[in-house]
Amino acid sequence: MASSRSIEESVAALDIDESYPVTRILMAVNESSVKGYPHPSISSRGAFEWTLEKIVRNNVTGFKFMFLHVQVTDEDGFDDMDSIFASPADFQAMKSRDRKRGLHLLEHFVERCHQLGISCEAWIKSGDAKEVICHEVRRVRPDLLVVGCRGLGPFQRVFVGTVSEFCQKHAECPIITIKRKEEDMPQDPVDD
């Protein structure tokens, strides 16, 4: 869907909730599939830097970032575990490990905001990323949702699916999807 509006005009035209003195940007972030925790994905890092450069610019007091990391649980609950035997303590240890990993990931974005003097908050949810992101949009009512995009081709999207496409269709707020830069593209485009 092509638009003759520039990004700046689109952002300026947002229907901002007047009860908030700042523009609240919800940013969904995830870990790198190449480097793993606590490294942010290429798409998340790129979308954040793009938002700082193109939207926030020098107006650091006019924005508040809300970082959401959705931890996708493994179908069987065992990440990289070969054993089918587990105790309740094993499950508790896995949950604790996953939470710590998510906190380290969010720390990257929160530290960067604090360095720049931008207000922010961050939280972790678990579940299907696309569903959770859209639920959180309804819950916190941000002025804008920003998500990174791997830029997969149609064949790859069929097998991998895309969170950004789902959010584009279902999120109940304006959304900006930021595609990875060509120079940041890994050898396998599915990697991030």
PDB file of C-alpha atoms in Angstrom:
ATOM      1  CA  MET A   1       0.000   0.000   0.000  1.00  0.00           C
ATOM      2  CA  ALA A   2       1.875   3.070  -1.219  1.00  0.00           C
ATOM      3  CA  SER A   3       1.328   6.463   0.351  1.00  0.00           C
ATOM      4  CA  SER A   4       2.393   9.898  -0.818  1.00  0.00           C
ATOM      5  CA  ARG A   5       3.003  10.949   2.790  1.00  0.00           C
ATOM      6  CA  SER A   6       6.512  11.005   4.159  1.00  0.00           C
ATOM      7  CA  ILE A   7       7.273   9.171   7.402  1.00  0.00           C
ATOM      8  CA  GLU A   8       7.601  12.541   9.169  1.00  0.00           C
ATOM      9  CA  GLU A   9       4.142  13.629   7.942  1.00  0.00           C
ATOM     10  CA  SER A  10       2.673  10.309   9.024  1.00  0.00           C
ATOM     11  CA  VAL A  11       4.176  10.607  12.486  1.00  0.00           C
ATOM     12  CA  ALA A  12       3.030  14.234  12.780  1.00  0.00           C
ATOM     13  CA  ALA A  13      -0.504  13.182  11.844  1.00  0.00           C
ATOM     14  CA  LEU A  14      -0.759  10.490  14.535  1.00  0.00           C
ATOM     15  CA  ASP A  15      -3.813  10.713  16.743  1.00  0.00           C
ATOM     16  CA  ILE A  16      -1.932  11.287  20.004  1.00  0.00           C
ATOM     17  CA  ASP A  17      -3.716  10.540  23.281  1.00  0.00           C
ATOM     18  CA  GLU A  18      -3.705  13.986  24.956  1.00  0.00           C
ATOM     19  CA  SER A  19      -3.644  12.510  28.490  1.00  0.00           C
ATOM     20  CA  TYR A  20       0.036  11.681  27.869  1.00  0.00           C
ATOM     21  CA  PRO A  21       2.476  14.582  27.572  1.00  0.00           C
ATOM     22  CA  VAL A  22       4.829  12.545  25.378  1.00  0.00           C
ATOM     23  CA  THR A  23       4.531  10.321  22.314  1.00  0.00           C
ATOM     24  CA  ARG A  24       4.614   6.736  23.535  1.00  0.00           C
ATOM     25  CA  ILE A  25       6.359   4.295  21.203  1.00  0.00           C
ATOM     26  CA  LEU A  26       5.925   0.583  21.807  1.00  0.00           C
ATOM     27  CA  MET A  27       8.875  -1.286  20.358  1.00  0.00           C
ATOM     28  CA  ALA A  28       8.818  -5.073  20.126  1.00  0.00           C
ATOM     29  CA  VAL A  29      12.361  -6.440  20.410  1.00  0.00           C
ATOM     30  CA  ASN A  30      13.834  -9.915  20.160  1.00  0.00           C
ATOM     31  CA  GLU A  31      17.165 -11.672  20.565  1.00  0.00           C
ATOM     32  CA  SER A  32      19.592 -12.413  17.774  1.00  0.00           C
ATOM     33  CA  SER A  33      19.060 -15.812  16.169  1.00  0.00           C
ATOM     34  CA  VAL A  34      22.745 -15.806  15.263  1.00  0.00           C
ATOM     35  CA  LYS A  35      24.372 -14.599  18.492  1.00  0.00           C
ATOM     36  CA  GLY A  36      21.565 -15.503  20.906  1.00  0.00           C
ATOM     37  CA  TYR A  37      20.878 -13.780  24.216  1.00  0.00           C
ATOM     38  CA  PRO A  38      21.634 -11.089  25.276  1.00  0.00           C
ATOM     39  CA  HIS A  39      22.295  -9.693  21.804  1.00  0.00           C
ATOM     40  CA  PRO A  40      19.398  -7.904  20.104  1.00  0.00           C
ATOM     41  CA  SER A  41      18.420  -9.071  16.636  1.00  0.00           C
ATOM     42  CA  ILE A  42      19.637  -7.129  13.611  1.00  0.00           C
ATOM     43  CA  SER A  43      16.037  -6.088  12.933  1.00  0.00           C
ATOM     44  CA  SER A  44      15.343  -4.903  16.490  1.00  0.00           C
ATOM     45  CA  ARG A  45      18.591  -2.972  16.748  1.00  0.00           C
ATOM     46  CA  GLY A  46      18.064  -1.404  13.309  1.00  0.00           C
ATOM     47  CA  ALA A  47      14.457  -0.424  14.014  1.00  0.00           C
ATOM     48  CA  PHE A  48      15.482   1.191  17.306  1.00  0.00           C
ATOM     49  CA  GLU A  49      18.340   3.164  15.753  1.00  0.00           C
ATOM     50  CA  TRP A  50      16.104   4.221  12.831  1.00  0.00           C
ATOM     51  CA  THR A  51      13.434   5.443  15.264  1.00  0.00           C
ATOM     52  CA  LEU A  52      16.007   7.439  17.216  1.00  0.00           C
ATOM     53  CA  GLU A  53      17.394   9.018  14.048  1.00  0.00           C
ATOM     54  CA  LYS A  54      14.198   9.673  12.079  1.00  0.00           C
ATOM     55  CA  ILE A  55      11.485  10.190  14.693  1.00  0.00           C
ATOM     56  CA  VAL A  56      12.997  11.161  18.036  1.00  0.00           C
ATOM     57  CA  ARG A  57      15.889  13.190  16.585  1.00  0.00           C
ATOM     58  CA  ASN A  58      16.840  15.780  19.224  1.00  0.00           C
ATOM     59  CA  ASN A  59      13.453  15.832  20.966  1.00  0.00           C
ATOM     60  CA  VAL A  60      14.388  13.309  23.670  1.00  0.00           C
ATOM     61  CA  THR A  61      11.871  14.674  26.194  1.00  0.00           C
ATOM     62  CA  GLY A  62       8.983  14.369  23.732  1.00  0.00           C
ATOM     63  CA  PHE A  63       9.046  10.574  23.574  1.00  0.00           C
ATOM     64  CA  LYS A  64       8.770   7.547  25.798  1.00  0.00           C
ATOM     65  CA  PHE A  65       9.899   4.123  24.623  1.00  0.00           C
ATOM     66  CA  MET A  66       8.090   1.037  25.846  1.00  0.00           C
ATOM     67  CA  PHE A  67      10.135  -2.068  25.074  1.00  0.00           C
ATOM     68  CA  LEU A  68       8.370  -5.410  24.876  1.00  0.00           C
ATOM     69  CA  HIS A  69      10.230  -8.681  24.592  1.00  0.00           C
ATOM     70  CA  VAL A  70       8.099 -11.757  23.966  1.00  0.00           C
ATOM     71  CA  GLN A  71       9.713 -15.019  24.933  1.00  0.00           C
ATOM     72  CA  VAL A  72       8.451 -17.786  22.709  1.00  0.00           C
ATOM     73  CA  THR A  73       8.215 -21.008  24.635  1.00  0.00           C
ATOM     74  CA  ASP A  74       9.499 -24.163  23.019  1.00  0.00           C
ATOM     75  CA  GLU A  75       6.690 -26.602  22.154  1.00  0.00           C
ATOM     76  CA  ASP A  76       7.880 -29.222  24.603  1.00  0.00           C
ATOM     77  CA  GLY A  77       9.325 -26.768  27.115  1.00  0.00           C
ATOM     78  CA  PHE A  78      12.872 -28.063  26.759  1.00  0.00           C
ATOM     79  CA  ASP A  79      15.301 -25.795  24.966  1.00  0.00           C
ATOM     80  CA  ASP A  80      18.240 -27.900  23.839  1.00  0.00           C
ATOM     81  CA  MET A  81      17.600 -30.588  26.453  1.00  0.00           C
ATOM     82  CA  ASP A  82      17.873 -34.222  25.498  1.00  0.00           C
ATOM     83  CA  SER A  83      16.416 -35.687  28.662  1.00  0.00           C
ATOM     84  CA  ILE A  84      12.721 -36.457  28.903  1.00  0.00           C
ATOM     85  CA  PHE A  85      12.985 -36.607  32.696  1.00  0.00           C
ATOM     86  CA  ALA A  86      12.524 -33.418  34.655  1.00  0.00           C
ATOM     87  CA  SER A  87      11.651 -32.323  38.140  1.00  0.00           C
ATOM     88  CA  PRO A  88       9.666 -29.248  39.151  1.00  0.00           C
ATOM     89  CA  ALA A  89      13.004 -27.646  40.062  1.00  0.00           C
ATOM     90  CA  ASP A  90      14.216 -28.175  36.476  1.00  0.00           C
ATOM     91  CA  PHE A  91      11.219 -26.281  35.123  1.00  0.00           C
ATOM     92  CA  GLN A  92      11.716 -23.496  37.651  1.00  0.00           C
ATOM     93  CA  ALA A  93      15.390 -23.236  36.672  1.00  0.00           C
ATOM     94  CA  MET A  94      14.430 -23.016  32.961  1.00  0.00           C
ATOM     95  CA  LYS A  95      11.909 -20.234  33.657  1.00  0.00           C
ATOM     96  CA  SER A  96      14.450 -18.342  35.744  1.00  0.00           C
ATOM     97  CA  ARG A  97      17.129 -18.706  33.047  1.00  0.00           C
ATOM     98  CA  ASP A  98      14.766 -17.474  30.320  1.00  0.00           C
ATOM     99  CA  ARG A  99      13.700 -14.466  32.399  1.00  0.00           C
ATOM    100  CA  LYS A 100      17.329 -13.489  33.045  1.00  0.00           C
ATOM    101  CA  ARG A 101      18.114 -13.763  29.344  1.00  0.00           C
ATOM    102  CA  GLY A 102      15.184 -11.524  28.475  1.00  0.00           C
ATOM    103  CA  LEU A 103      16.227  -8.952  31.064  1.00  0.00           C
ATOM    104  CA  HIS A 104      19.747  -8.827  29.617  1.00  0.00           C
ATOM    105  CA  LEU A 105      18.291  -8.253  26.153  1.00  0.00           C
ATOM    106  CA  LEU A 106      16.074  -5.397  27.363  1.00  0.00           C
ATOM    107  CA  GLU A 107      19.022  -3.901  29.242  1.00  0.00           C
ATOM    108  CA  HIS A 108      20.649  -3.003  25.895  1.00  0.00           C
ATOM    109  CA  PHE A 109      17.738  -0.784  24.886  1.00  0.00           C
ATOM    110  CA  VAL A 110      17.087   0.690  28.337  1.00  0.00           C
ATOM    111  CA  GLU A 111      20.754   1.643  28.802  1.00  0.00           C
ATOM    112  CA  ARG A 112      20.805   3.356  25.395  1.00  0.00           C
ATOM    113  CA  CYS A 113      17.677   5.365  26.262  1.00  0.00           C
ATOM    114  CA  HIS A 114      19.157   6.443  29.595  1.00  0.00           C
ATOM    115  CA  GLN A 115      22.384   7.513  27.880  1.00  0.00           C
ATOM    116  CA  LEU A 116      20.313   9.760  25.601  1.00  0.00           C
ATOM    117  CA  GLY A 117      17.938  10.992  28.312  1.00  0.00           C
ATOM    118  CA  ILE A 118      14.845   9.337  26.844  1.00  0.00           C
ATOM    119  CA  SER A 119      12.158   8.056  29.184  1.00  0.00           C
ATOM    120  CA  CYS A 120      11.488   4.333  28.856  1.00  0.00           C
ATOM    121  CA  GLU A 121      10.102   1.195  30.419  1.00  0.00           C
ATOM    122  CA  ALA A 122      10.487  -2.451  29.502  1.00  0.00           C
ATOM    123  CA  TRP A 123       8.781  -5.739  30.206  1.00  0.00           C
ATOM    124  CA  ILE A 124       8.730  -9.391  29.223  1.00  0.00           C
ATOM    125  CA  LYS A 125       5.762 -11.515  28.215  1.00  0.00           C
ATOM    126  CA  SER A 126       5.666 -15.076  26.959  1.00  0.00           C
ATOM    127  CA  GLY A 127       3.636 -16.679  24.214  1.00  0.00           C
ATOM    128  CA  ASP A 128       3.146 -16.304  20.469  1.00  0.00           C
ATOM    129  CA  ALA A 129       4.975 -13.059  19.631  1.00  0.00           C
ATOM    130  CA  LYS A 130       2.474 -11.736  17.103  1.00  0.00           C
ATOM    131  CA  GLU A 131      -0.529 -12.374  19.361  1.00  0.00           C
ATOM    132  CA  VAL A 132       1.176 -10.978  22.461  1.00  0.00           C
ATOM    133  CA  ILE A 133       2.325  -7.816  20.687  1.00  0.00           C
ATOM    134  CA  CYS A 134      -1.197  -7.081  19.427  1.00  0.00           C
ATOM    135  CA  HIS A 135      -2.612  -7.801  22.901  1.00  0.00           C
ATOM    136  CA  GLU A 136      -0.111  -5.424  24.503  1.00  0.00           C
ATOM    137  CA  VAL A 137      -1.020  -2.723  21.965  1.00  0.00           C
ATOM    138  CA  ARG A 138      -4.652  -3.002  23.099  1.00  0.00           C
ATOM    139  CA  ARG A 139      -3.592  -3.004  26.754  1.00  0.00           C
ATOM    140  CA  VAL A 140      -1.117  -0.076  26.854  1.00  0.00           C
ATOM    141  CA  ARG A 141      -2.536   1.956  23.933  1.00  0.00           C
ATOM    142  CA  PRO A 142       0.725   3.366  22.527  1.00  0.00           C
ATOM    143  CA  ASP A 143       0.737   6.180  20.018  1.00  0.00           C
ATOM    144  CA  LEU A 144       2.900   4.130  17.673  1.00  0.00           C
ATOM    145  CA  LEU A 145       4.155   0.555  17.319  1.00  0.00           C
ATOM    146  CA  VAL A 146       7.593   0.032  15.776  1.00  0.00           C
ATOM    147  CA  VAL A 147       8.760  -3.430  14.718  1.00  0.00           C
ATOM    148  CA  GLY A 148      11.779  -4.630  12.803  1.00  0.00           C
ATOM    149  CA  CYS A 149      11.412  -6.748   9.700  1.00  0.00           C
ATOM    150  CA  ARG A 150      13.795  -9.278   8.181  1.00  0.00           C
ATOM    151  CA  GLY A 151      12.623  -8.559   4.630  1.00  0.00           C
ATOM    152  CA  LEU A 152      11.944 -12.177   3.721  1.00  0.00           C
ATOM    153  CA  GLY A 153      10.787 -13.162   0.263  1.00  0.00           C
ATOM    154  CA  PRO A 154       7.353 -14.733  -0.340  1.00  0.00           C
ATOM    155  CA  PHE A 155       8.685 -18.315  -0.257  1.00  0.00           C
ATOM    156  CA  GLN A 156      10.469 -17.785   3.076  1.00  0.00           C
ATOM    157  CA  ARG A 157       7.442 -16.026   4.595  1.00  0.00           C
ATOM    158  CA  VAL A 158       5.283 -19.082   3.902  1.00  0.00           C
ATOM    159  CA  PHE A 159       7.524 -21.344   5.966  1.00  0.00           C
ATOM    160  CA  VAL A 160       8.813 -18.925   8.575  1.00  0.00           C
ATOM    161  CA  GLY A 161       5.920 -16.467   8.875  1.00  0.00           C
ATOM    162  CA  THR A 162       6.376 -12.882   9.883  1.00  0.00           C
ATOM    163  CA  VAL A 163       5.399 -11.133  13.076  1.00  0.00           C
ATOM    164  CA  SER A 164       5.616  -7.735  11.388  1.00  0.00           C
ATOM    165  CA  GLU A 165       3.076  -8.678   8.697  1.00  0.00           C
ATOM    166  CA  PHE A 166       0.620  -9.936  11.307  1.00  0.00           C
ATOM    167  CA  CYS A 167       1.018  -6.774  13.397  1.00  0.00           C
ATOM    168  CA  GLN A 168       0.591  -4.610  10.303  1.00  0.00           C
ATOM    169  CA  LYS A 169      -2.835  -6.184   9.797  1.00  0.00           C
ATOM    170  CA  HIS A 170      -4.023  -6.576  13.388  1.00  0.00           C
ATOM    171  CA  ALA A 171      -2.404  -3.986  15.691  1.00  0.00           C
ATOM    172  CA  GLU A 172      -4.879  -1.338  16.820  1.00  0.00           C
ATOM    173  CA  CYS A 173      -2.541   1.627  16.448  1.00  0.00           C
ATOM    174  CA  PRO A 174      -0.336   3.162  13.767  1.00  0.00           C
ATOM    175  CA  ILE A 175       2.616   0.885  13.007  1.00  0.00           C
ATOM    176  CA  ILE A 176       5.942   1.438  11.322  1.00  0.00           C
ATOM    177  CA  THR A 177       7.840  -1.603  10.077  1.00  0.00           C
ATOM    178  CA  ILE A 178      11.558  -1.084   9.586  1.00  0.00           C
ATOM    179  CA  LYS A 179      13.287  -3.428   7.149  1.00  0.00           C
ATOM    180  CA  ARG A 180      16.895  -4.446   7.746  1.00  0.00           C
ATOM    181  CA  LYS A 181      19.547  -2.571   5.817  1.00  0.00           C
ATOM    182  CA  GLU A 182      21.076  -4.486   2.929  1.00  0.00           C
ATOM    183  CA  GLU A 183      24.542  -4.278   4.492  1.00  0.00           C
ATOM    184  CA  ASP A 184      23.199  -5.853   7.716  1.00  0.00           C
ATOM    185  CA  MET A 185      21.689  -8.835   5.897  1.00  0.00           C
ATOM    186  CA  PRO A 186      23.214 -12.136   7.064  1.00  0.00           C
ATOM    187  CA  GLN A 187      24.069 -14.884   4.586  1.00  0.00           C
ATOM    188  CA  ASP A 188      20.795 -16.659   5.393  1.00  0.00           C
ATOM    189  CA  PRO A 189      17.989 -14.032   5.389  1.00  0.00           C
ATOM    190  CA  VAL A 190      16.017 -16.060   7.934  1.00  0.00           C
ATOM    191  CA  ASP A 191      18.780 -15.377  10.473  1.00  0.00           C
ATOM    192  CA  ASP A 192      18.458 -12.195  12.451  1.00  0.00           C
TER     193      ASP A 192
END
